Amino acid sequence: LGFAYHVANRVLFIADGGFTYTLRPGGALQGAGMFFTPGFPGYTRGVAAAAPGEFVVTTANGAVARYWPGKQASEVLAEGFDQLFGVAIAPGGAVVFAEGGAGRVLSVRSGNVEELAPGRRQPMGVAVGPGGNCLVAESGAGRVVRLSGGRAETVLDGLQRPQGILLRGGLLYVVDALARELIEYDMASGARRIIAAEL
């Protein structure tokens, strides 16, 4: 299950495997696409909001794709990967994604794939900060790392199985799936708190 929020359009896009949905404040859940809908990119895992009406998704068949549910269209950006999960869009438009099966974080731009970090332990979630630094939830290592200059620096550790992450302003949000918690971490002060438990 992945989700992305378009701030300008005030719409939440939810990717739930073979189905996708949209949800607006005060509205009801609306179907956006499914396996048999024309242009559906495949069994979706990670999702990131791009331009209005456009999302970038990772799929269970190892592809990264742009998806326009309203137009019933998608475009494969890169494919042939092993167990893709989280995806984010970097400043400048590069798409960053986690390849859990191979333990890598990669980016794709204009058809060119670049390996940002090999040797990660089950990377699941990715987020990109305003300066372009990439944060990665290493589910197998119980931590979140920052990638910079080919190195990985631990930002937050002591987690059980971190998966989805989101960076908003100076706050990092982490879903720890095994602990069943949502954690908020202040990147400046280092303050950490559980904001939801028993998920």
XYZ file of N, CA and C in Angstrom:
597
model
N 0.844 -1.177 0.000
C 0.000 0.000 0.000
C 0.882 1.230 0.000
N 0.698 2.093 -0.992
C 1.413 3.352 -1.047
C 0.427 4.486 -1.227
N 0.848 5.698 -0.871
C -0.021 6.836 -1.069
C 0.805 8.085 -1.339
N 0.196 9.044 -2.023
C 0.840 10.321 -2.302
C -0.232 11.392 -2.261
N 0.150 12.578 -1.815
C -0.808 13.671 -1.698
C -0.406 14.822 -2.603
N -1.320 15.237 -3.470
C -1.133 16.421 -4.308
C -1.619 17.611 -3.498
N -0.689 18.437 -3.017
C -1.060 19.576 -2.178
C -1.941 20.554 -2.954
N -1.527 20.932 -4.166
C -2.270 21.925 -4.947
C -3.692 21.455 -5.265
N -3.839 20.178 -5.590
C -5.158 19.649 -5.963
C -5.948 19.113 -4.778
N -5.298 19.034 -3.628
C -5.925 18.508 -2.412
C -6.546 17.137 -2.655
N -5.742 16.240 -3.220
C -6.226 14.885 -3.476
C -5.180 13.881 -3.012
N -5.634 12.864 -2.303
C -4.788 11.761 -1.857
C -4.934 10.636 -2.873
N -3.812 10.142 -3.381
C -3.813 9.030 -4.330
C -3.321 7.796 -3.587
N -4.072 6.719 -3.654
C -3.766 5.501 -2.907
C -3.524 4.365 -3.886
N -2.357 3.720 -3.760
C -2.016 2.575 -4.599
C -2.095 1.324 -3.728
N -3.003 0.439 -4.052
C -3.227 -0.769 -3.261
C -3.142 -1.990 -4.164
N -1.916 -2.255 -4.652
C -1.698 -3.429 -5.479
C -2.381 -3.325 -6.825
N -3.429 -4.104 -7.008
C -4.130 -4.131 -8.278
C -5.182 -3.053 -8.439
N -5.304 -2.162 -7.458
C -6.310 -1.109 -7.488
C -5.682 0.221 -7.074
N -6.183 1.321 -7.613
C -5.785 2.654 -7.182
C -7.037 3.477 -6.924
N -6.909 4.426 -5.986
C -8.048 5.232 -5.569
C -7.618 6.683 -5.385
N -8.600 7.582 -5.377
C -8.366 8.956 -4.976
C -9.337 9.296 -3.851
N -8.899 10.240 -3.017
C -9.724 10.677 -1.897
C -9.487 12.166 -1.688
N -10.573 12.922 -1.701
C -10.503 14.367 -1.449
C -11.061 14.656 -0.063
N -10.626 15.757 0.569
C -11.128 16.087 1.907
C -12.653 16.107 1.932
N -13.232 15.384 2.878
C -14.683 15.327 3.027
C -15.393 14.473 1.999
N -14.645 13.892 1.068
C -15.250 13.090 0.008
C -15.199 11.604 0.292
N -15.698 10.828 -0.635
C -15.677 9.372 -0.534
C -14.543 8.823 -1.397
N -14.103 7.656 -1.066
C -13.059 6.974 -1.832
C -13.564 6.713 -3.246
N -12.767 7.109 -4.262
C -13.148 6.930 -5.660
C -12.143 6.021 -6.359
N -12.604 5.056 -7.122
C -11.711 4.208 -7.905
C -11.022 5.019 -8.989
N -9.696 4.828 -9.137
C -8.940 5.553 -10.167
C -8.475 4.618 -11.282
N -8.287 3.362 -10.953
C -7.835 2.394 -11.944
C -7.612 1.042 -11.305
N -7.592 0.013 -12.151
C -7.349 -1.353 -11.664
C -6.743 -2.164 -12.797
N -6.445 -3.424 -12.515
C -5.766 -4.283 -13.481
C -6.348 -4.220 -14.888
N -7.661 -4.178 -15.007
C -8.288 -4.272 -16.320
C -8.612 -2.912 -16.935
N -8.187 -1.840 -16.263
C -8.387 -0.496 -16.811
C -7.295 -0.229 -17.848
N -7.641 0.303 -19.009
C -6.603 0.632 -20.000
C -5.539 1.564 -19.401
N -4.301 1.297 -19.721
C -3.200 2.133 -19.263
C -2.730 1.880 -17.853
N -3.339 0.903 -17.144
C -2.930 0.626 -15.766
C -1.495 0.091 -15.777
N -0.588 0.642 -14.938
C 0.828 0.269 -15.023
C 1.180 -1.105 -14.472
N 0.289 -1.722 -13.712
C 0.571 -3.022 -13.109
C 0.359 -2.960 -11.605
N 0.645 -4.055 -10.926
C 0.456 -4.160 -9.481
C 1.339 -3.112 -8.801
N 0.725 -2.068 -8.272
C 1.479 -0.927 -7.761
C 1.930 -1.130 -6.321
N 3.127 -0.607 -6.041
C 3.676 -0.656 -4.683
C 3.916 0.757 -4.164
N 4.963 1.419 -4.645
C 5.257 2.776 -4.209
C 4.600 3.784 -5.132
N 4.345 4.988 -4.603
C 3.748 6.039 -5.427
C 4.244 7.403 -4.955
N 4.465 8.297 -5.909
C 4.850 9.677 -5.622
C 4.038 10.602 -6.511
N 3.628 11.737 -5.955
C 2.875 12.726 -6.727
C 3.827 13.505 -7.617
N 3.454 13.657 -8.875
C 4.252 14.432 -9.835
C 3.450 15.676 -10.193
N 3.202 15.925 -11.460
C 2.371 17.044 -11.892
C 0.907 16.744 -11.556
N 0.031 17.752 -11.569
C -1.383 17.487 -11.302
C -1.936 16.382 -12.211
N -2.561 15.373 -11.580
C -3.120 14.256 -12.332
C -2.102 13.224 -12.758
N -0.859 13.374 -12.325
C 0.222 12.469 -12.738
C 0.946 11.921 -11.509
N 1.218 10.631 -11.535
C 1.907 9.975 -10.432
C 3.030 9.119 -10.994
N 4.029 8.865 -10.161
C 5.084 7.918 -10.514
C 4.926 6.736 -9.574
N 4.934 5.531 -10.130
C 4.718 4.333 -9.329
C 5.822 3.303 -9.580
N 6.014 2.447 -8.577
C 6.811 1.241 -8.782
C 5.837 0.073 -8.800
N 6.182 -0.984 -9.528
C 5.265 -2.110 -9.661
C 5.931 -3.420 -9.247
N 5.087 -4.401 -8.970
C 5.571 -5.724 -8.572
C 6.300 -6.440 -9.692
N 6.102 -6.004 -10.947
C 6.824 -6.653 -12.046
C 8.146 -5.946 -12.347
N 8.605 -5.099 -11.412
C 9.945 -4.514 -11.525
C 10.058 -3.312 -12.430
N 8.979 -2.534 -12.548
C 9.006 -1.351 -13.416
C 8.764 -0.081 -12.607
N 9.313 1.008 -13.119
C 9.009 2.350 -12.629
C 8.258 3.032 -13.767
N 7.094 3.615 -13.452
C 6.266 4.173 -14.523
C 5.609 5.478 -14.105
N 5.363 6.342 -15.089
C 4.496 7.499 -14.894
C 3.076 7.022 -15.180
N 2.141 7.512 -14.388
C 0.763 7.038 -14.509
C -0.191 8.223 -14.445
N -1.060 8.312 -15.444
C -2.105 9.321 -15.517
C -3.449 8.607 -15.429
N -3.979 8.388 -14.224
C -5.225 7.626 -14.115
C -6.392 8.275 -14.850
N -6.488 9.604 -14.850
C -7.586 10.277 -15.536
C -7.561 10.078 -17.038
N -6.373 9.916 -17.606
C -6.216 9.698 -19.045
C -6.161 8.210 -19.392
N -6.150 7.355 -18.362
C -5.983 5.910 -18.534
C -4.733 5.618 -19.372
N -3.611 6.190 -18.907
C -2.351 6.029 -19.639
C -1.193 5.906 -18.663
N -0.165 5.192 -19.089
C 1.070 5.089 -18.307
C 2.245 4.967 -19.268
N 3.431 5.277 -18.741
C 4.659 5.213 -19.527
C 5.754 4.602 -18.657
N 6.375 3.529 -19.106
C 7.456 2.898 -18.348
C 8.710 3.753 -18.471
N 9.292 4.086 -17.319
C 10.532 4.867 -17.279
C 11.752 3.959 -17.240
N 11.627 2.837 -16.539
C 12.710 1.847 -16.428
C 12.074 0.547 -15.946
N 12.694 -0.586 -16.306
C 12.125 -1.879 -15.892
C 13.220 -2.925 -15.759
N 12.827 -4.107 -15.249
C 13.763 -5.206 -15.091
C 14.416 -5.256 -13.720
N 13.766 -4.700 -12.701
C 14.349 -4.643 -11.360
C 13.743 -5.715 -10.451
N 14.390 -5.945 -9.308
C 14.022 -6.998 -8.375
C 13.375 -6.401 -7.127
N 12.068 -6.555 -6.993
C 11.302 -6.141 -5.826
C 11.424 -4.642 -5.552
N 10.725 -3.865 -6.346
C 10.716 -2.413 -6.154
C 9.721 -2.022 -5.070
N 10.078 -0.956 -4.335
C 9.198 -0.473 -3.270
C 9.040 1.044 -3.381
N 9.608 1.803 -2.447
C 9.400 3.237 -2.386
C 9.930 3.989 -3.589
N 9.315 5.156 -3.824
C 9.706 6.005 -4.945
C 9.516 7.458 -4.527
N 10.379 8.338 -5.027
C 10.288 9.772 -4.741
C 10.801 10.537 -5.957
N 10.414 11.796 -6.039
C 10.863 12.634 -7.144
C 11.804 13.692 -6.590
N 13.012 13.741 -7.150
C 14.039 14.668 -6.690
C 13.878 16.019 -7.369
N 14.439 17.084 -6.768
C 14.450 18.368 -7.465
C 15.132 18.190 -8.823
N 14.569 18.737 -9.845
C 15.111 18.545 -11.188
C 14.421 17.431 -11.947
N 13.589 16.626 -11.257
C 12.783 15.636 -11.949
C 13.270 14.207 -11.965
N 14.464 13.921 -11.446
C 14.914 12.522 -11.396
C 13.994 11.733 -10.470
N 13.735 10.476 -10.818
C 12.906 9.595 -10.008
C 13.832 8.653 -9.248
N 13.730 8.669 -7.919
C 14.564 7.842 -7.046
C 13.703 6.689 -6.544
N 14.258 5.467 -6.534
C 13.463 4.323 -6.105
C 14.317 3.271 -5.419
N 13.664 2.464 -4.570
C 14.336 1.420 -3.787
C 14.107 0.059 -4.441
N 15.207 -0.631 -4.703
C 15.147 -1.989 -5.234
C 15.487 -2.949 -4.094
N 14.447 -3.395 -3.390
C 14.635 -4.208 -2.195
C 15.343 -5.518 -2.439
N 15.020 -6.198 -3.545
C 15.604 -7.510 -3.815
C 17.097 -7.470 -4.050
N 17.603 -6.395 -4.622
C 19.042 -6.266 -4.901
C 19.749 -5.376 -3.887
N 18.997 -4.783 -2.950
C 19.617 -3.943 -1.932
C 20.226 -2.668 -2.487
N 19.512 -2.044 -3.453
C 20.054 -0.835 -4.078
C 19.038 0.296 -4.063
N 19.575 1.498 -4.142
C 18.765 2.680 -4.391
C 19.245 3.242 -5.716
N 18.288 3.528 -6.605
C 18.626 3.975 -7.955
C 17.839 5.228 -8.305
N 18.248 5.865 -9.386
C 17.456 6.968 -9.929
C 17.379 6.806 -11.445
N 16.329 7.360 -12.015
C 16.176 7.344 -13.468
C 15.759 8.740 -13.905
N 16.390 9.195 -14.978
C 16.052 10.478 -15.579
C 16.330 10.377 -17.066
N 15.340 10.717 -17.869
C 15.459 10.673 -19.337
C 15.958 9.316 -19.826
N 15.495 8.239 -19.179
C 15.869 6.893 -19.586
C 17.195 6.397 -19.053
N 17.965 7.254 -18.387
C 19.269 6.850 -17.841
C 19.120 6.457 -16.378
N 19.519 5.223 -16.059
C 19.438 4.707 -14.694
C 20.806 4.839 -14.041
N 20.808 5.377 -12.819
C 22.046 5.552 -12.059
C 21.904 4.868 -10.708
N 22.912 4.127 -10.307
C 22.914 3.504 -8.987
C 23.423 4.518 -7.973
N 22.587 4.861 -6.995
C 22.966 5.824 -5.969
C 23.631 5.165 -4.777
N 23.168 3.964 -4.424
C 23.715 3.290 -3.249
C 23.502 1.793 -3.338
N 24.564 1.009 -3.532
C 24.461 -0.450 -3.461
C 24.620 -0.892 -2.002
N 24.419 -2.156 -1.748
C 24.706 -2.724 -0.434
C 23.785 -2.279 0.685
N 22.589 -1.849 0.383
C 21.618 -1.484 1.420
C 20.888 -2.743 1.869
N 20.465 -2.776 3.114
C 19.782 -3.948 3.666
C 18.267 -3.761 3.564
N 17.696 -4.362 2.540
C 16.260 -4.305 2.262
C 15.737 -2.868 2.250
N 16.213 -2.037 1.325
C 15.677 -0.681 1.243
C 14.204 -0.718 0.843
N 13.396 0.054 1.556
C 11.953 0.047 1.298
C 11.443 1.443 0.942
N 11.572 2.373 1.854
C 11.059 3.714 1.634
C 12.159 4.664 1.218
N 11.818 5.634 0.382
C 12.763 6.681 0.004
C 12.056 8.035 0.085
N 12.831 9.047 0.407
C 12.344 10.427 0.422
C 13.504 11.303 -0.003
N 13.192 12.428 -0.622
C 14.230 13.345 -1.076
C 13.996 14.694 -0.428
N 15.057 15.233 0.199
C 14.974 16.530 0.847
C 15.113 17.664 -0.151
N 14.853 18.906 0.287
C 14.924 20.062 -0.600
C 16.301 20.228 -1.259
N 17.360 19.847 -0.570
C 18.706 19.961 -1.131
C 19.079 18.822 -2.050
N 18.172 17.850 -2.214
C 18.440 16.720 -3.100
C 19.011 15.500 -2.406
N 19.324 15.598 -1.088
C 19.809 14.422 -0.369
C 18.685 13.405 -0.231
N 19.025 12.146 -0.433
C 18.051 11.064 -0.385
C 18.089 10.378 0.973
N 16.926 10.136 1.552
C 16.788 9.355 2.778
C 16.203 8.001 2.409
N 16.719 6.954 3.057
C 16.300 5.586 2.735
C 15.980 4.828 4.014
N 14.818 4.194 4.056
C 14.474 3.296 5.155
C 15.049 1.932 4.827
N 16.052 1.509 5.608
C 16.643 0.172 5.456
C 15.911 -0.762 6.401
N 14.929 -1.461 5.858
C 14.083 -2.319 6.669
C 14.890 -3.424 7.351
N 15.861 -3.987 6.653
C 16.666 -5.068 7.207
C 17.684 -4.631 8.234
N 17.963 -3.328 8.317
C 18.945 -2.811 9.275
C 18.282 -2.025 10.405
N 16.978 -1.792 10.322
C 16.275 -1.078 11.373
C 16.678 0.375 11.503
N 16.921 1.026 10.360
C 17.379 2.415 10.421
C 16.973 3.183 9.170
N 17.137 4.506 9.258
C 16.997 5.395 8.116
C 18.348 6.046 7.897
N 18.822 6.036 6.647
C 20.115 6.629 6.322
C 19.941 7.772 5.332
N 20.914 8.683 5.348
C 20.974 9.764 4.367
C 22.092 9.432 3.394
N 21.796 9.472 2.093
C 22.801 9.227 1.068
C 23.394 10.557 0.642
N 24.704 10.634 0.660
C 25.369 11.868 0.258
C 26.771 11.527 -0.233
N 27.060 11.906 -1.475
C 28.394 11.683 -2.027
C 28.821 10.230 -2.037
N 27.867 9.323 -2.271
C 28.194 7.898 -2.324
C 28.314 7.239 -0.962
N 28.061 7.982 0.098
C 28.134 7.428 1.453
C 26.757 7.403 2.084
N 26.592 6.536 3.092
C 25.333 6.442 3.827
C 25.594 6.790 5.286
N 24.881 7.798 5.768
C 25.019 8.243 7.155
C 23.717 7.939 7.887
N 23.810 7.280 9.046
C 22.614 6.946 9.815
C 21.981 8.205 10.374
N 20.689 8.358 10.115
C 19.915 9.496 10.609
C 19.097 9.074 11.821
N 18.478 7.905 11.741
C 17.598 7.405 12.792
C 17.769 5.894 12.867
N 18.052 5.385 14.071
C 18.197 3.931 14.203
C 17.370 3.429 15.380
N 17.544 2.150 15.715
C 16.757 1.555 16.786
C 15.337 1.221 16.370
N 15.090 1.161 15.078
C 13.766 0.801 14.570
C 13.709 -0.706 14.362
N 12.513 -1.265 14.273
C 12.398 -2.704 14.074
C 12.354 -3.064 12.586
N 11.415 -2.507 11.844
C 11.314 -2.766 10.414
C 10.728 -1.538 9.726
N 11.553 -0.492 9.560
C 11.041 0.714 8.918
C 10.713 0.459 7.452
N 9.614 1.049 7.009
C 9.219 0.871 5.609
C 8.949 2.219 4.965
N 7.741 2.717 5.015
C 7.431 3.985 4.380
C 8.000 5.166 5.133
N 8.538 6.150 4.404
C 9.035 7.374 5.025
C 8.534 8.586 4.237
N 8.443 9.703 4.943
C 7.989 10.954 4.350
C 8.743 12.088 5.029
N 9.229 13.025 4.257
C 9.940 14.179 4.786
C 9.124 15.423 4.463
N 8.726 16.175 5.494
C 7.977 17.416 5.325
C 8.643 18.483 6.184
N 9.186 19.495 5.511
C 9.938 20.501 6.244
C 11.122 19.826 6.900
N 11.308 20.042 8.167
C 12.406 19.385 8.882
C 11.973 18.154 9.635
N 10.774 17.655 9.370
C 10.262 16.489 10.089
C 10.262 15.258 9.197
N 10.774 14.170 9.747
C 10.786 12.883 9.063
C 9.747 11.989 9.728
N 8.872 11.396 8.898
C 7.868 10.454 9.401
C 8.222 9.064 8.901
N 8.204 8.092 9.819
C 8.614 6.723 9.496
C 7.555 5.742 9.989
N 7.122 4.859 9.094
C 6.242 3.760 9.506
C 7.141 2.586 9.875
N 7.106 2.196 11.158
C 7.837 1.012 11.615
C 6.829 -0.133 11.634
N 6.857 -0.949 10.579
C 5.813 -1.964 10.381
C 5.797 -3.017 11.482
N 6.960 -3.459 11.923
C 6.991 -4.515 12.944
C 6.564 -3.974 14.304
N 6.954 -2.753 14.629
C 6.541 -2.137 15.894
C 5.109 -1.622 15.828
N 4.556 -1.527 14.587
C 3.202 -1.029 14.361
C 3.058 0.407 14.860
N 4.073 1.240 14.520
C 4.098 2.620 14.980
C 4.388 3.585 13.840
N 3.914 4.812 13.995
C 4.296 5.922 13.136
C 5.129 6.864 13.990
N 6.351 7.114 13.552
C 7.307 7.904 14.326
C 7.555 9.228 13.628
N 7.600 10.283 14.432
C 7.977 11.611 13.934
C 9.364 11.930 14.492
N 10.266 12.340 13.603
C 11.640 12.642 14.002
C 12.011 14.028 13.501
N 12.429 14.897 14.424
C 12.841 16.248 14.076
C 14.294 16.207 13.640
N 14.553 16.489 12.360
C 15.899 16.373 11.803
C 16.867 17.379 12.430
N 16.373 18.523 12.888
C 17.242 19.552 13.470
C 17.577 19.257 14.926
N 16.569 18.959 15.722
C 16.801 18.783 17.164
C 17.101 17.349 17.565
N 16.724 16.385 16.720
C 16.896 14.978 17.079
C 15.772 14.444 17.947
N 14.747 15.250 18.193
C 13.619 14.793 19.011
C 12.815 13.752 18.242
N 12.447 12.709 18.944
C 11.732 11.580 18.339
C 10.508 11.265 19.177
N 9.357 11.076 18.524
C 8.169 10.711 19.266
C 7.274 9.807 18.439
N 6.554 8.950 19.136
C 5.586 8.068 18.488
C 4.274 8.833 18.391
N 3.771 9.008 17.190
C 2.518 9.774 17.040
C 1.313 8.862 16.782
N 1.575 7.589 16.494
C 0.483 6.614 16.371
C 1.056 5.240 16.714
N 0.293 4.466 17.477
C 0.753 3.144 17.902
C -0.343 2.120 17.658
N 0.033 0.847 17.743
C -0.880 -0.279 17.559
C -1.589 -0.210 16.217
N -0.825 0.149 15.174
C -1.373 0.237 13.831
C -1.619 -1.149 13.259
